[in-house]
XYZ file of C-alpha atoms in Angstrom:
350
model
C 31.551 35.250 -59.972
C 30.453 31.826 -60.319
C 27.400 30.426 -61.755
C 25.618 30.702 -58.306
C 25.841 34.047 -57.387
C 25.278 35.095 -61.038
C 21.975 33.846 -60.687
C 21.280 35.380 -57.265
C 22.347 38.974 -58.732
C 20.531 38.806 -61.954
C 16.906 39.768 -61.055
C 18.561 42.833 -59.322
C 20.569 43.588 -62.072
C 17.687 43.056 -64.489
C 15.601 45.566 -62.584
C 18.870 48.118 -62.645
C 18.984 47.458 -66.572
C 15.363 48.099 -67.158
C 15.226 51.683 -64.964
C 18.678 52.661 -66.066
C 18.310 51.764 -70.085
C 21.533 49.998 -70.110
C 22.298 46.491 -71.229
C 24.271 44.958 -68.144
C 25.424 41.241 -68.415
C 26.209 39.134 -65.317
C 29.323 36.904 -66.488
C 32.182 34.804 -65.074
C 35.651 36.112 -65.919
C 38.791 34.465 -64.760
C 40.204 36.837 -62.270
C 43.788 36.810 -63.157
C 42.419 38.601 -66.018
C 40.866 41.103 -64.467
C 43.708 43.737 -63.121
C 45.120 43.425 -66.618
C 42.190 44.217 -68.387
C 41.129 46.896 -66.163
C 44.234 48.802 -66.749
C 43.549 48.831 -70.451
C 40.314 49.840 -70.380
C 38.442 46.530 -70.496
C 36.883 43.694 -68.492
C 34.497 44.028 -65.975
C 32.835 47.077 -64.527
C 32.045 45.408 -61.144
C 33.422 42.131 -59.881
C 33.532 39.765 -57.017
C 36.926 38.998 -55.333
C 38.379 38.433 -51.929
C 39.529 40.952 -49.374
C 42.997 39.896 -49.780
C 43.326 40.687 -53.667
C 42.892 44.450 -52.496
C 46.330 45.644 -52.218
C 47.761 43.689 -55.341
C 44.786 45.115 -57.099
C 45.079 48.692 -55.631
C 48.736 48.578 -56.573
C 47.839 48.225 -60.432
C 45.690 50.637 -60.370
C 42.996 48.313 -61.089
C 40.375 49.465 -58.412
C 38.657 53.010 -57.291
C 37.309 53.674 -53.956
C 33.717 53.389 -53.226
C 30.693 54.583 -50.542
C 29.140 51.681 -48.563
C 25.954 54.122 -48.698
C 22.922 53.068 -46.696
C 24.138 49.511 -45.866
C 27.410 50.643 -44.093
C 26.476 51.171 -40.597
C 25.395 47.965 -40.696
C 27.913 45.817 -41.905
C 30.150 43.554 -40.068
C 33.586 46.231 -39.127
C 35.706 43.160 -39.363
C 34.242 42.921 -42.736
C 34.513 46.693 -43.729
C 37.906 46.924 -42.485
C 39.199 43.833 -44.601
C 38.339 46.468 -47.734
C 39.651 49.547 -46.101
C 42.924 50.889 -46.383
C 44.374 54.339 -46.063
C 41.088 55.264 -44.822
C 39.319 54.750 -48.128
C 37.106 51.700 -48.670
C 37.432 49.997 -51.894
C 34.506 47.340 -51.798
C 31.218 46.488 -50.370
C 31.757 43.187 -48.321
C 28.718 40.959 -48.979
C 29.844 37.475 -47.291
C 32.337 36.083 -44.659
C 34.002 32.480 -44.840
C 35.796 30.401 -42.611
C 36.543 26.941 -41.487
C 34.171 25.175 -39.009
C 33.687 21.978 -37.921
C 31.797 19.221 -39.988
C 29.560 16.189 -37.913
C 28.882 13.533 -40.351
C 25.450 12.699 -38.472
C 24.853 9.484 -40.489
C 27.894 8.100 -38.732
C 27.624 9.371 -35.178
C 23.930 10.725 -34.991
C 22.010 13.756 -34.587
C 22.283 15.986 -32.077
C 26.330 15.690 -31.171
C 27.750 19.019 -30.478
C 31.295 18.182 -29.718
C 32.791 21.473 -27.925
C 36.423 20.468 -27.012
C 38.880 17.973 -29.171
C 38.764 15.786 -25.904
C 35.139 15.179 -26.529
C 35.539 14.388 -30.016
C 38.030 11.955 -29.421
C 35.739 10.212 -27.125
C 32.890 10.193 -29.942
C 35.532 8.199 -32.579
C 36.436 4.867 -30.364
C 34.865 2.657 -33.393
C 36.155 4.576 -36.179
C 39.263 4.372 -38.143
C 39.657 7.893 -38.036
C 38.397 10.905 -36.204
C 39.051 14.658 -37.150
C 40.126 15.336 -40.705
C 41.755 18.329 -41.479
C 43.513 19.018 -44.921
C 47.101 19.701 -44.864
C 48.540 23.196 -45.093
C 48.148 26.322 -43.350
C 44.989 27.352 -44.679
C 42.845 24.904 -43.010
C 45.410 24.536 -39.509
C 46.050 27.878 -38.897
C 43.368 28.515 -35.957
C 45.853 25.874 -34.401
C 48.770 28.442 -34.219
C 46.415 31.203 -33.358
C 45.303 29.699 -30.694
C 48.475 30.288 -28.480
C 49.309 33.542 -29.930
C 50.695 32.980 -33.471
C 49.922 35.122 -36.623
C 51.227 35.693 -39.980
C 51.554 39.555 -40.379
C 50.628 42.075 -37.818
C 48.369 44.794 -37.975
C 49.720 48.283 -39.662
C 48.398 51.431 -37.969
C 47.095 52.910 -40.915
C 45.384 49.835 -41.806
C 46.008 46.655 -43.462
C 49.078 44.625 -42.342
C 52.545 45.550 -41.594
C 54.742 42.798 -43.227
C 57.794 43.430 -41.270
C 55.856 42.337 -38.043
C 56.000 38.196 -38.338
C 54.664 36.303 -35.577
C 54.911 32.696 -36.845
C 56.602 31.684 -34.223
C 54.609 33.113 -31.358
C 52.234 29.681 -32.283
C 54.510 27.330 -30.981
C 51.972 25.812 -28.431
C 49.182 25.453 -30.424
C 51.445 23.680 -33.087
C 52.617 21.856 -30.390
C 49.160 20.928 -29.180
C 48.024 20.055 -32.665
C 50.864 17.512 -33.200
C 49.846 15.775 -30.158
C 46.503 15.294 -31.462
C 47.888 14.040 -34.659
C 49.966 11.621 -32.361
C 47.537 10.342 -30.653
C 45.185 9.993 -33.908
C 42.338 12.381 -32.712
C 43.376 14.191 -36.166
C 44.665 12.843 -39.151
C 45.730 15.343 -41.867
C 46.107 14.489 -45.722
C 45.105 16.148 -49.372
C 42.120 17.726 -49.426
C 40.467 14.871 -51.550
C 41.595 12.356 -48.855
C 39.954 13.497 -46.064
C 37.006 14.328 -47.380
C 36.522 10.907 -49.231
C 36.634 9.524 -45.659
C 34.262 11.738 -44.443
C 31.759 11.006 -47.361
C 32.569 7.306 -46.492
C 31.734 7.760 -42.904
C 35.505 6.018 -41.835
C 36.300 9.503 -40.304
C 33.014 11.549 -38.756
C 34.548 15.018 -38.089
C 35.855 17.123 -40.821
C 37.560 20.913 -40.474
C 36.417 23.115 -43.669
C 34.688 25.610 -45.107
C 31.702 26.431 -46.630
C 32.390 25.389 -49.912
C 31.874 22.155 -49.352
C 28.248 22.565 -48.281
C 26.739 21.824 -51.815
C 29.086 18.869 -52.947
C 27.944 16.989 -49.754
C 24.379 17.734 -50.016
C 24.296 16.439 -53.801
C 25.711 13.248 -52.750
C 23.602 12.932 -49.818
C 25.979 12.846 -46.901
C 23.559 13.808 -43.982
C 25.779 16.511 -41.789
C 25.697 19.204 -39.535
C 27.907 22.261 -39.063
C 29.403 23.085 -35.706
C 31.788 25.836 -34.234
C 35.360 24.567 -33.797
C 35.937 22.915 -30.760
C 38.139 24.270 -28.406
C 41.813 23.323 -27.527
C 42.704 22.764 -23.800
C 40.702 25.785 -22.863
C 41.316 27.935 -25.651
C 39.528 29.220 -28.660
C 41.104 28.341 -32.302
C 41.140 31.532 -34.550
C 40.717 30.374 -38.124
C 41.546 32.286 -41.435
C 38.410 34.750 -42.300
C 38.036 34.893 -45.828
C 35.890 38.334 -47.116
C 33.751 38.118 -50.552
C 33.190 41.379 -51.603
C 32.246 43.406 -54.809
C 34.720 45.964 -56.073
C 34.372 48.503 -59.049
C 36.967 48.784 -62.045
C 39.047 51.898 -62.747
C 37.925 51.275 -66.161
C 34.056 51.642 -65.429
C 32.119 54.793 -66.237
C 32.189 56.442 -62.917
C 28.389 57.856 -62.932
C 27.201 54.534 -64.119
C 28.926 52.510 -61.845
C 27.982 54.802 -58.866
C 24.328 54.328 -59.560
C 25.055 50.461 -59.503
C 26.850 50.230 -56.412
C 24.092 52.657 -54.896
C 20.957 50.937 -56.248
C 21.944 47.384 -56.444
C 24.883 46.474 -54.812
C 24.347 48.762 -51.272
C 21.346 47.155 -50.670
C 20.388 44.734 -47.732
C 18.447 42.455 -49.763
C 20.868 42.040 -52.534
C 23.800 41.398 -49.907
C 21.616 39.016 -48.051
C 20.978 36.895 -51.167
C 24.421 36.674 -52.604
C 25.845 35.585 -49.186
C 23.113 32.546 -48.897
C 23.658 30.956 -52.020
C 26.964 29.715 -50.932
C 26.442 29.521 -47.151
C 28.863 32.295 -46.290
C 28.272 34.220 -42.986
C 26.291 37.361 -44.567
C 28.638 40.656 -43.388
C 24.910 42.463 -43.287
C 24.401 42.106 -39.566
C 20.664 42.492 -39.404
C 20.537 39.202 -41.638
C 22.194 36.898 -38.986
C 19.568 36.809 -36.238
C 17.387 33.804 -36.793
C 20.326 32.449 -39.622
C 19.167 29.174 -40.515
C 20.640 26.299 -42.285
C 24.477 25.196 -42.462
C 25.768 29.050 -42.583
C 24.395 29.477 -39.138
C 27.335 26.963 -38.061
C 29.811 29.149 -39.461
C 28.896 32.372 -37.713
C 30.998 31.586 -34.631
C 33.734 30.161 -36.125
C 34.117 33.531 -38.603
C 33.554 35.625 -35.543
C 36.660 34.469 -33.670
C 39.063 34.203 -36.643
C 41.634 36.341 -38.024
C 41.585 37.938 -41.531
C 43.936 36.843 -44.301
C 46.362 39.379 -44.743
C 45.564 40.950 -48.178
C 49.085 41.527 -49.044
C 51.453 39.990 -52.006
C 54.153 39.175 -49.142
C 51.207 36.282 -48.382
C 52.505 34.537 -51.172
C 56.018 33.967 -49.354
C 53.888 32.241 -46.671
C 52.209 29.311 -47.735
C 54.880 27.022 -48.749
C 57.319 27.281 -45.484
C 54.576 27.118 -42.910
C 53.033 23.997 -44.992
C 56.098 22.330 -44.957
C 56.466 23.418 -41.304
C 53.412 21.623 -40.575
C 54.182 18.709 -42.300
C 57.693 18.551 -40.481
C 55.952 18.683 -37.262
C 53.717 15.946 -37.450
C 56.780 13.913 -38.606
C 58.424 14.829 -35.336
C 60.399 17.586 -35.761
C 60.080 20.199 -32.594
C 57.669 22.692 -33.249
C 60.157 25.342 -32.079
C 62.503 24.813 -34.943
C 59.927 24.174 -37.620
C 58.471 27.426 -37.022
C 61.393 29.466 -36.116
C 62.964 28.163 -39.419
C 59.699 29.056 -41.734
C 59.347 32.463 -40.173
C 63.163 33.006 -41.070
C 62.168 31.893 -44.769
C 59.550 34.418 -44.793
C 61.705 37.328 -43.726
C 64.241 36.580 -46.201
C 61.833 36.024 -49.290
C 60.145 39.351 -47.870
C 62.847 41.732 -47.347
C 63.008 44.826 -49.231
């Protein structure tokens, strides 16, 4: 985990360590090394990861099921589903993340609440650019899903069915996004480019996630966060990521169970860790009256689709990124998405 989350956990961990009479270190650890370390009996006993790592971790025998404890009934069902497979729960979710609309209030003024892309366009007449969206499927998925597109469908037993690929069902959403790019409402580019234009006030709107709050605050940008605007009367359904606490298969079982029960499965801990990086708390009682930037992400996360937590997602990103770029260059969305879907089918075939 990063330093912010480590600091939020530190007082709770210190209290547990004193009561249990054990030494507990909170450290940052390279995620790519966790599965390998667990397989050899090393590495962290408990670690933070996103829900889409569940199936790959489980396939390597790196994690074990855990009990959600007293907080279970009060956790977001979507968050719980994201860490559940085959009837077993493998992590305690604490925060959800998705993209939302950043509004540069230095540029357009306070109190601006654009709820449609048409209203966004009307506010941009005096600006060089309007709505910045980083290139690639992650940030643009909501447009595909708005017309019924999806990556992998749900599996009856939990998780995702990699044989049910619905990318080509997002044609109308992709076509609408292409029109927004063509008429100047939306511009795409590298992450750094769209962020820089937002900071400079050249583009008053930006679609991205909660990780950008602190950098903007640090450089003094005055901004607000709103739910994603609707598109032709339809709701954008962005990708949702869920951050959660996993227990290593190499952890001492009794001690790990105590740590989960006495530290992680506590409302105040889940709320504290989610709040430090503006993620939406998975603990539902923490949401009413939620203030600050995190409040702007609640609606977007509530409307979203979970990122499929399967290894086959690695075969999705590049074909879809290329398809979206081709659509913005004038290629018919139907052909572009069908070709991308066929590429994914070939790459994920048994």
